[in-house]
Short mmCIF file of C-alpha atoms in Angstrom, two decimals:
data_model
loop_
_atom_site.label_atom_id
_atom_site.label_comp_id
_atom_site.label_asym_id
_atom_site.label_seq_id
_atom_site.Cartn_x
_atom_site.Cartn_y
_atom_site.Cartn_z
CA UNK X 1 58.15 50.64 156.83
CA UNK X 2 54.93 50.53 155.00
CA UNK X 3 53.54 52.29 158.40
CA UNK X 4 56.52 54.97 158.26
CA UNK X 5 56.00 55.91 154.90
CA UNK X 6 52.20 56.60 155.94
CA UNK X 7 52.53 58.26 158.71
CA UNK X 8 55.43 60.49 157.30
CA UNK X 9 52.99 61.32 154.48
CA UNK X 10 49.84 61.51 156.46
CA UNK X 11 51.26 64.03 159.07
CA UNK X 12 52.36 65.99 156.07
CA UNK X 13 49.17 66.10 154.23
CA UNK X 14 47.35 66.77 157.77
CA UNK X 15 49.75 69.58 158.51
CA UNK X 16 49.46 71.02 154.59
CA UNK X 17 53.31 70.79 154.21
CA UNK X 18 51.95 68.46 150.75
CA UNK X 19 49.26 70.97 150.24
CA UNK X 20 45.61 70.27 148.24
CA UNK X 21 46.41 69.89 144.55
CA UNK X 22 49.85 69.03 145.03
CA UNK X 23 50.68 66.05 142.64
CA UNK X 24 52.92 63.03 144.03
CA UNK X 25 55.61 61.50 142.10
CA UNK X 26 55.64 57.68 142.90
CA UNK X 27 59.61 57.83 141.35
CA UNK X 28 60.37 60.74 143.84
CA UNK X 29 58.43 59.02 146.64
CA UNK X 30 60.48 55.82 145.98
CA UNK X 31 63.55 57.84 146.21
CA UNK X 32 62.91 59.94 149.04
CA UNK X 33 61.45 57.13 151.36
CA UNK X 34 64.34 54.02 149.85
CA UNK X 35 61.46 51.00 149.21
CA UNK X 36 59.81 49.60 146.45
CA UNK X 37 57.36 51.04 144.28
CA UNK X 38 54.99 48.12 145.56
CA UNK X 39 55.29 50.22 149.39
CA UNK X 40 54.55 53.11 147.76
CA UNK X 41 51.40 52.05 145.78
CA UNK X 42 50.14 50.03 148.96
CA UNK X 43 50.53 53.41 150.83
CA UNK X 44 48.77 55.67 148.24
CA UNK X 45 46.04 53.20 148.27
CA UNK X 46 45.21 53.24 152.17
CA UNK X 47 45.49 57.26 151.45
CA UNK X 48 42.99 57.17 148.76
CA UNK X 49 41.00 55.13 150.69
CA UNK X 50 40.77 58.08 153.42
CA UNK X 51 39.94 60.87 150.68
CA UNK X 52 43.54 61.98 150.80
CA UNK X 53 44.36 61.69 147.33
CA UNK X 54 42.75 60.72 143.74
CA UNK X 55 44.31 59.76 140.68
CA UNK X 56 43.64 61.77 137.71
CA UNK X 57 44.26 61.18 133.94
CA UNK X 58 47.16 63.32 132.59
CA UNK X 59 47.95 64.79 135.62
CA UNK X 60 48.70 61.95 138.35
CA UNK X 61 48.06 61.51 142.13
CA UNK X 62 46.56 64.43 143.62
CA UNK X 63 46.21 65.41 146.72
CA UNK X 64 42.67 66.63 147.74
CA UNK X 65 41.16 68.97 149.99
CA UNK X 66 40.84 68.51 153.55
CA UNK X 67 36.69 68.31 152.96
CA UNK X 68 37.20 65.01 151.23
CA UNK X 69 39.25 63.20 154.09
CA UNK X 70 37.67 60.81 156.66
CA UNK X 71 38.12 62.44 159.66
CA UNK X 72 36.35 59.95 161.66
CA UNK X 73 38.87 57.78 161.00
CA UNK X 74 41.57 57.09 163.87
CA UNK X 75 44.65 57.52 162.36
CA UNK X 76 43.63 60.43 160.54
CA UNK X 77 42.83 62.15 163.68
CA UNK X 78 46.37 60.99 165.17
CA UNK X 79 47.63 62.83 162.11
CA UNK X 80 45.96 65.66 162.26
CA UNK X 81 47.20 65.97 166.20
CA UNK X 82 50.85 65.40 165.19
CA UNK X 83 50.51 68.40 162.52
CA UNK X 84 50.25 72.14 163.35
CA UNK X 85 46.62 72.06 163.47
CA UNK X 86 46.45 69.81 166.43
CA UNK X 87 44.21 72.63 168.58
CA UNK X 88 41.65 72.95 165.34
CA UNK X 89 41.42 69.18 165.43
CA UNK X 90 40.63 69.04 169.52
CA UNK X 91 38.35 71.96 169.10
CA UNK X 92 36.33 69.89 166.55
CA UNK X 93 36.08 67.28 168.24
CA UNK X 94 35.61 68.39 171.63
CA UNK X 95 32.53 70.68 169.89
CA UNK X 96 30.70 66.71 168.46
CA UNK X 97 31.50 65.27 171.74
CA UNK X 98 29.36 67.88 173.60
CA UNK X 99 26.68 67.65 170.73
CA UNK X 100 26.69 63.64 171.46
CA UNK X 101 27.92 62.33 174.68
CA UNK X 102 25.49 64.13 177.37
CA UNK X 103 22.65 62.40 175.12
CA UNK X 104 24.72 59.02 174.83
CA UNK X 105 24.23 59.81 178.58
CA UNK X 106 20.53 59.97 178.61
CA UNK X 107 20.09 56.87 176.90
CA UNK X 108 22.33 55.29 178.69
CA UNK X 109 20.22 56.16 181.74
CA UNK X 110 17.21 54.69 179.90
CA UNK X 111 18.72 51.35 178.74
CA UNK X 112 21.43 50.30 181.07
CA UNK X 113 21.50 47.47 182.91
CA UNK X 114 22.47 46.75 186.37
CA UNK X 115 26.28 45.56 186.12
CA UNK X 116 26.81 47.45 183.70
CA UNK X 117 25.78 50.67 185.69
CA UNK X 118 27.90 48.96 188.83
CA UNK X 119 30.68 49.13 186.95
CA UNK X 120 30.68 52.89 185.72
CA UNK X 121 29.91 54.19 188.85
CA UNK X 122 33.46 51.91 189.72
CA UNK X 123 34.75 53.46 187.13
CA UNK X 124 34.38 57.05 188.31
CA UNK X 125 35.30 56.61 192.04
CA UNK X 126 38.66 54.54 190.61
CA UNK X 127 39.03 58.16 188.32
CA UNK X 128 38.53 60.05 191.30
CA UNK X 129 41.50 58.26 193.42
CA UNK X 130 43.73 58.26 190.17
CA UNK X 131 43.08 62.30 190.19
CA UNK X 132 43.89 62.91 194.23
CA UNK X 133 46.72 60.53 193.73
CA UNK X 134 48.16 62.47 191.32
CA UNK X 135 48.65 59.12 188.26
CA UNK X 136 48.25 61.07 185.30
CA UNK X 137 48.67 57.65 183.36
CA UNK X 138 46.08 55.66 185.50
CA UNK X 139 43.83 58.61 185.05
CA UNK X 140 43.83 58.76 181.19
CA UNK X 141 43.13 55.04 180.82
CA UNK X 142 40.01 55.11 183.18
CA UNK X 143 38.81 58.31 181.68
CA UNK X 144 39.07 57.06 177.90
CA UNK X 145 37.27 53.61 179.52
CA UNK X 146 34.55 55.68 181.64
CA UNK X 147 33.58 57.64 178.04
CA UNK X 148 33.64 54.86 175.86
CA UNK X 149 31.33 52.98 178.24
CA UNK X 150 28.80 55.64 178.42
CA UNK X 151 28.83 55.47 174.30
CA UNK X 152 28.34 51.83 174.69
CA UNK X 153 25.77 51.89 177.36
CA UNK X 154 23.89 54.52 175.00
CA UNK X 155 23.09 51.32 172.74
CA UNK X 156 23.25 53.82 169.31
CA UNK X 157 25.14 51.69 167.22
CA UNK X 158 26.06 55.67 165.68
CA UNK X 159 27.24 56.76 169.16
CA UNK X 160 29.06 53.10 169.72
CA UNK X 161 31.29 53.87 166.65
CA UNK X 162 32.74 56.91 168.22
CA UNK X 163 34.51 54.97 171.06
CA UNK X 164 37.98 55.08 169.11
CA UNK X 165 37.76 58.86 167.96
CA UNK X 166 37.13 59.90 171.84
CA UNK X 167 40.38 57.66 172.76
CA UNK X 168 42.74 59.65 170.47
CA UNK X 169 41.24 63.01 171.39
CA UNK X 170 42.15 62.07 174.99
CA UNK X 171 45.30 60.67 174.17
CA UNK X 172 46.61 63.55 172.13
CA UNK X 173 45.25 66.22 174.99
CA UNK X 174 47.18 64.12 177.36
CA UNK X 175 50.79 63.16 175.00
CA UNK X 176 50.87 67.03 173.61
CA UNK X 177 50.04 68.56 177.08
CA UNK X 178 47.12 70.40 176.05
CA UNK X 179 45.15 69.48 179.78
CA UNK X 180 46.17 70.07 183.42
CA UNK X 181 48.51 68.26 184.86
CA UNK X 182 46.33 66.85 187.52
CA UNK X 183 42.25 66.75 186.99
CA UNK X 184 40.15 69.45 188.92
CA UNK X 185 37.82 68.29 191.66
CA UNK X 186 34.75 69.40 189.77
CA UNK X 187 35.81 67.56 186.49
CA UNK X 188 36.26 64.40 189.16
CA UNK X 189 32.57 65.06 190.56
CA UNK X 190 30.85 65.46 187.31
CA UNK X 191 31.96 62.18 186.28
CA UNK X 192 30.68 60.98 190.07
CA UNK X 193 27.50 62.63 188.58
CA UNK X 194 27.69 61.04 185.64
CA UNK X 195 27.44 57.45 186.31
CA UNK X 196 24.78 58.01 189.79
CA UNK X 197 22.32 59.14 187.64
CA UNK X 198 22.86 56.66 184.75
CA UNK X 199 22.39 54.20 187.87
CA UNK X 200 19.74 55.86 189.07
CA UNK X 201 18.07 55.71 185.64
CA UNK X 202 18.14 59.62 185.71
CA UNK X 203 18.34 60.84 182.47
CA UNK X 204 18.37 64.38 182.99
CA UNK X 205 20.81 63.92 185.41
CA UNK X 206 23.01 62.35 183.97
CA UNK X 207 23.07 64.46 180.96
CA UNK X 208 23.38 67.72 182.42
CA UNK X 209 26.86 66.55 184.38
CA UNK X 210 27.77 65.23 181.41
CA UNK X 211 27.38 68.49 179.62
CA UNK X 212 29.14 70.19 183.09
CA UNK X 213 32.02 68.04 181.76
CA UNK X 214 32.20 68.86 178.38
CA UNK X 215 31.92 72.79 179.45
CA UNK X 216 34.65 72.21 181.57
CA UNK X 217 37.07 70.73 178.60
CA UNK X 218 36.06 73.75 176.87
CA UNK X 219 36.71 76.05 179.60
CA UNK X 220 40.31 74.19 179.85
CA UNK X 221 41.07 74.51 176.62
CA UNK X 222 40.17 77.93 175.79
CA UNK X 223 43.47 79.41 177.23
CA UNK X 224 45.40 77.38 175.37
CA UNK X 225 43.36 78.33 171.96
CA UNK X 226 44.03 82.13 173.02
CA UNK X 227 48.02 81.11 173.63
CA UNK X 228 47.78 80.35 169.86
CA UNK X 229 47.14 83.65 168.79
CA UNK X 230 50.32 85.00 170.22
CA UNK X 231 52.33 82.21 170.08
CA UNK X 232 51.70 80.07 166.54
CA UNK X 233 54.04 77.00 167.97
CA UNK X 234 51.42 75.97 169.95
CA UNK X 235 48.59 75.26 167.34
#
């Protein structure tokens, strides 16, 4: 029950249905969702911890602007992907990944041990097989694991914290049909090149291949972004 109310309010705030500056009335929320005041208070506590709302004297509970939100929180990412602003959210995260993941691959090539490098090469091979077989669900799981392993192998604890963020955007792209049904052979090959570069401790090679993966993702998304200019329902 708490989760249902939280998801509904979170998505409404992310989508702009509840705009910054709007005031939430606890009694109205109790009636709307047919829950107790304690449930509403707990929901508001969680939203406040994410930077979504604040309590002001003589005003009440007010919604804050997006620049106050904890945009790295996986739940916030899910809500933004479920809202009308999903394309902008995916674009932002793809830009972040482009800045981080190539360097993570370079670091991984310097720091990875033999077993982790072998696992990464094996993952790339499984991705190739799943992609060629048209097994979208399996490919998605492997793709998430691959990118998370690269972040972990970087040895940078800040990069490791981005694992859930990467997972959410890849799941969101799949769920909302914002990616090709079948991965292009070039993308499959590039994942293999990242893994092989890391295994050879060739950081430059791993980084170049990861840059190309990110560029490829941008190219795939660009047509969708252009479509939103003509069809706002895709945004």
